[in-house]
């Protein structure tokens, strides 16, 4: 509470998803109020600063950073409230329903995508794999423990846990919601050489943190 970051100009590209709390974001000229469900894309070398305006609550975010492979990745912060975004996919891999947050139209590399994916109670997404070169990060956003099939293993996925699907092209994966009444939401960040179902761009490593 009542803390702030310096106004930073960094060479990497950043994505932030606000999990909780309240605050503000600015680039030295414009500012945005922050609350749960806001997504931010910060292109390389674009100044940005976070301020926690609360006196007693923590401002929490999921952060992903990577080295941009786009010649002109953008020159301004892009801020979106995912609650206001329409659904862009339905019944993908059986049961996934998605909101598209950022894509190549926002300055990402061909095949790079960031989605918010919903899985209803007592449902699962079909176990599947993508072609070689497709890499994905799935982060569990909502409270409660989900179950994930990753390769030949079943794993528990509590809130704020994440898993990486490597770009080898043969890792089966799928999410299960075994709850009777809880809707699960996942943050999906991916790149894929062929575009479909992933973020394009070859071998650049993605890093995620909470």
Coordinates of C-alpha atoms in Angstrom, one line a residue:
X1 CA 0.0 0.0 0.0
X2 CA 1.1 3.6 -0.8
X3 CA 4.1 2.4 -2.8
X4 CA 5.1 3.2 -6.4
X5 CA 7.5 2.0 -9.0
X6 CA 9.9 4.5 -10.7
X7 CA 8.9 5.8 -14.1
X8 CA 10.7 3.0 -16.1
X9 CA 11.8 2.8 -19.7
X10 CA 12.8 -0.8 -20.4
X11 CA 14.0 -2.6 -23.5
X12 CA 11.7 -5.6 -23.1
X13 CA 8.0 -5.9 -23.8
X14 CA 5.7 -6.3 -20.8
X15 CA 2.2 -7.6 -20.2
X16 CA 0.4 -7.1 -16.9
X17 CA -2.9 -8.4 -15.7
X18 CA -4.3 -6.8 -12.5
X19 CA -5.5 -9.5 -10.1
X20 CA -6.5 -7.4 -7.1
X21 CA -6.3 -4.1 -5.4
X22 CA -6.4 -0.6 -6.8
X23 CA -4.0 2.0 -8.1
X24 CA -2.9 3.9 -11.2
X25 CA -0.7 3.5 -14.2
X26 CA 0.9 6.4 -16.0
X27 CA 3.5 7.0 -18.8
X28 CA 4.5 10.5 -17.6
X29 CA 1.8 12.1 -19.6
X30 CA -1.4 10.1 -19.4
X31 CA -2.8 7.9 -16.5
X32 CA -5.2 5.0 -16.1
X33 CA -7.0 3.8 -12.9
X34 CA -6.3 0.2 -12.1
X35 CA -8.6 -2.4 -10.8
X36 CA -9.1 -6.2 -11.0
X37 CA -9.4 -7.4 -14.6
X38 CA -7.4 -4.7 -16.4
X39 CA -4.8 -5.8 -18.9
X40 CA -1.8 -3.7 -19.9
X41 CA 0.6 -4.1 -22.9
X42 CA 3.8 -2.0 -22.5
X43 CA 5.9 -2.0 -25.7
X44 CA 9.7 -1.8 -25.5
X45 CA 11.1 1.6 -24.4
X46 CA 7.6 3.0 -23.5
X47 CA 7.7 4.6 -20.0
X48 CA 5.4 3.2 -17.4
X49 CA 4.9 3.6 -13.6
X50 CA 2.6 1.8 -11.2
X51 CA 1.2 3.5 -8.0
X52 CA -0.8 1.7 -5.3
X53 CA -3.3 4.3 -4.2
X54 CA -4.7 2.2 -1.4
X55 CA -3.8 2.8 2.2
X56 CA -4.3 -0.9 3.3
X57 CA -4.6 -3.2 0.3
X58 CA -1.9 -4.8 -1.9
X59 CA -2.0 -4.2 -5.6
X60 CA -1.3 -7.6 -7.2
X61 CA -0.6 -8.4 -10.9
X62 CA 0.5 -11.2 -13.2
X63 CA 3.5 -10.1 -15.3
X64 CA 5.0 -11.6 -18.4
X65 CA 8.0 -10.1 -20.2
X66 CA 9.8 -11.0 -23.4
X67 CA 12.1 -9.6 -26.1
X68 CA 10.0 -8.3 -28.9
X69 CA 10.6 -9.5 -32.5
X70 CA 8.5 -6.9 -34.2
X71 CA 10.3 -4.1 -36.1
X72 CA 7.7 -1.5 -34.8
X73 CA 6.1 -3.1 -31.7
X74 CA 4.1 0.1 -30.7
X75 CA 4.8 3.4 -29.1
X76 CA 2.2 3.7 -26.4
X77 CA 0.7 1.7 -23.6
X78 CA -2.5 -0.3 -24.4
X79 CA -4.9 -0.8 -21.5
X80 CA -8.1 -2.9 -21.7
X81 CA -10.8 -3.9 -19.2
X82 CA -11.4 -7.6 -20.0
X83 CA -14.9 -7.4 -18.5
X84 CA -15.8 -5.2 -21.4
X85 CA -14.4 -7.4 -24.1
X86 CA -16.6 -9.7 -26.1
X87 CA -16.0 -13.5 -26.4
X88 CA -13.9 -14.3 -29.4
X89 CA -14.0 -18.1 -29.3
X90 CA -16.4 -20.7 -28.1
X91 CA -16.1 -24.5 -27.5
X92 CA -12.4 -24.6 -28.5
X93 CA -10.9 -28.0 -27.6
X94 CA -14.4 -29.0 -26.5
X95 CA -15.2 -26.5 -23.8
X96 CA -12.8 -23.5 -23.7
X97 CA -14.5 -20.1 -24.2
X98 CA -12.1 -17.2 -24.7
X99 CA -11.8 -13.4 -24.6
X100 CA -9.0 -12.1 -26.9
X101 CA -7.0 -9.5 -25.0
X102 CA -4.1 -8.6 -27.3
X103 CA -2.9 -9.8 -30.7
X104 CA -0.9 -8.8 -33.7
X105 CA -3.2 -5.8 -34.2
X106 CA -1.7 -4.4 -31.0
X107 CA 1.9 -4.8 -32.1
X108 CA 2.6 -8.4 -31.2
X109 CA 4.6 -10.7 -33.5
X110 CA 2.7 -12.9 -35.9
X111 CA 1.2 -15.8 -33.9
X112 CA 1.5 -14.1 -30.5
X113 CA -1.7 -14.1 -28.6
X114 CA -3.0 -13.3 -25.1
X115 CA -6.5 -14.7 -24.1
X116 CA -8.6 -15.0 -21.0
X117 CA -10.1 -18.5 -21.1
X118 CA -13.1 -19.7 -19.2
X119 CA -13.9 -23.3 -18.2
X120 CA -17.4 -24.0 -16.8
X121 CA -18.0 -26.3 -13.8
X122 CA -17.8 -30.1 -14.4
X123 CA -16.1 -29.6 -17.7
X124 CA -12.7 -30.3 -19.3
X125 CA -10.8 -29.1 -22.4
X126 CA -9.8 -31.9 -24.8
X127 CA -6.3 -33.2 -24.3
X128 CA -4.3 -31.9 -27.3
X129 CA -1.0 -30.9 -28.7
X130 CA 0.2 -28.2 -31.1
X131 CA 2.8 -28.3 -33.8
X132 CA 6.5 -27.9 -33.2
X133 CA 7.4 -24.3 -32.4
X134 CA 4.2 -23.5 -30.4
X135 CA 4.8 -22.5 -26.8
X136 CA 2.1 -21.7 -24.2
X137 CA 1.9 -20.5 -20.6
X138 CA -1.4 -21.2 -18.7
X139 CA -1.9 -19.3 -15.4
X140 CA -4.8 -20.2 -13.1
X141 CA -6.4 -16.8 -12.1
X142 CA -9.4 -17.7 -10.0
X143 CA -9.6 -19.2 -6.5
X144 CA -9.9 -22.9 -6.0
X145 CA -7.8 -25.8 -7.3
X146 CA -8.2 -27.1 -10.9
X147 CA -6.7 -30.2 -12.4
X148 CA -4.4 -30.2 -15.4
X149 CA -3.3 -33.0 -17.7
X150 CA 0.3 -32.2 -18.7
X151 CA 2.0 -35.0 -20.7
X152 CA 1.2 -38.2 -18.9
X153 CA 0.8 -36.6 -15.5
X154 CA -2.2 -35.1 -13.6
X155 CA -1.4 -32.0 -11.6
X156 CA -3.3 -29.8 -9.2
X157 CA -3.3 -26.2 -10.2
X158 CA -4.3 -23.8 -7.3
X159 CA -4.8 -20.0 -7.9
X160 CA -1.8 -18.2 -9.3
X161 CA 0.0 -21.4 -10.3
X162 CA 1.2 -21.7 -13.9
X163 CA 2.5 -24.3 -16.4
X164 CA 4.5 -24.1 -19.6
X165 CA 3.8 -26.2 -22.6
X166 CA 7.2 -26.4 -24.4
X167 CA 7.5 -25.9 -28.1
X168 CA 8.5 -29.5 -28.8
X169 CA 5.1 -30.4 -30.5
X170 CA 4.3 -33.6 -28.5
X171 CA 3.2 -32.5 -25.0
X172 CA -0.5 -33.3 -24.5
X173 CA -2.3 -30.9 -22.2
X174 CA -5.8 -30.1 -21.1
X175 CA -7.5 -28.4 -18.1
X176 CA -10.3 -29.9 -16.0
X177 CA -12.8 -28.1 -13.7
X178 CA -14.1 -30.7 -11.3
X179 CA -16.0 -28.1 -9.2
X180 CA -19.8 -28.4 -9.0
X181 CA -20.4 -24.6 -9.1
X182 CA -17.1 -22.7 -9.7
X183 CA -16.1 -21.1 -13.0
X184 CA -12.4 -21.3 -13.7
X185 CA -10.6 -18.5 -15.6
X186 CA -7.1 -19.0 -17.1
X187 CA -4.7 -16.5 -18.5
X188 CA -3.3 -17.9 -21.8
X189 CA -0.2 -16.5 -23.3
X190 CA 1.2 -18.3 -26.4
X191 CA 3.3 -18.1 -29.5
X192 CA 3.3 -20.5 -32.4
X193 CA 5.2 -20.8 -35.6
X194 CA 1.9 -21.5 -37.4
X195 CA -0.2 -19.0 -35.5
X196 CA -3.1 -21.2 -34.6
X197 CA -3.4 -21.7 -30.8
X198 CA -0.2 -20.0 -30.0
X199 CA 2.2 -17.1 -30.1
X200 CA 4.6 -17.1 -33.1
X201 CA 8.2 -16.3 -33.0
X202 CA 10.5 -19.3 -32.7
X203 CA 12.7 -19.8 -29.7
X204 CA 12.4 -16.6 -27.6
X205 CA 11.8 -17.7 -24.0
X206 CA 8.7 -16.4 -22.1
X207 CA 9.0 -15.6 -18.4
X208 CA 6.0 -15.3 -16.1
X209 CA 5.8 -14.2 -12.5
X210 CA 3.1 -13.2 -9.9

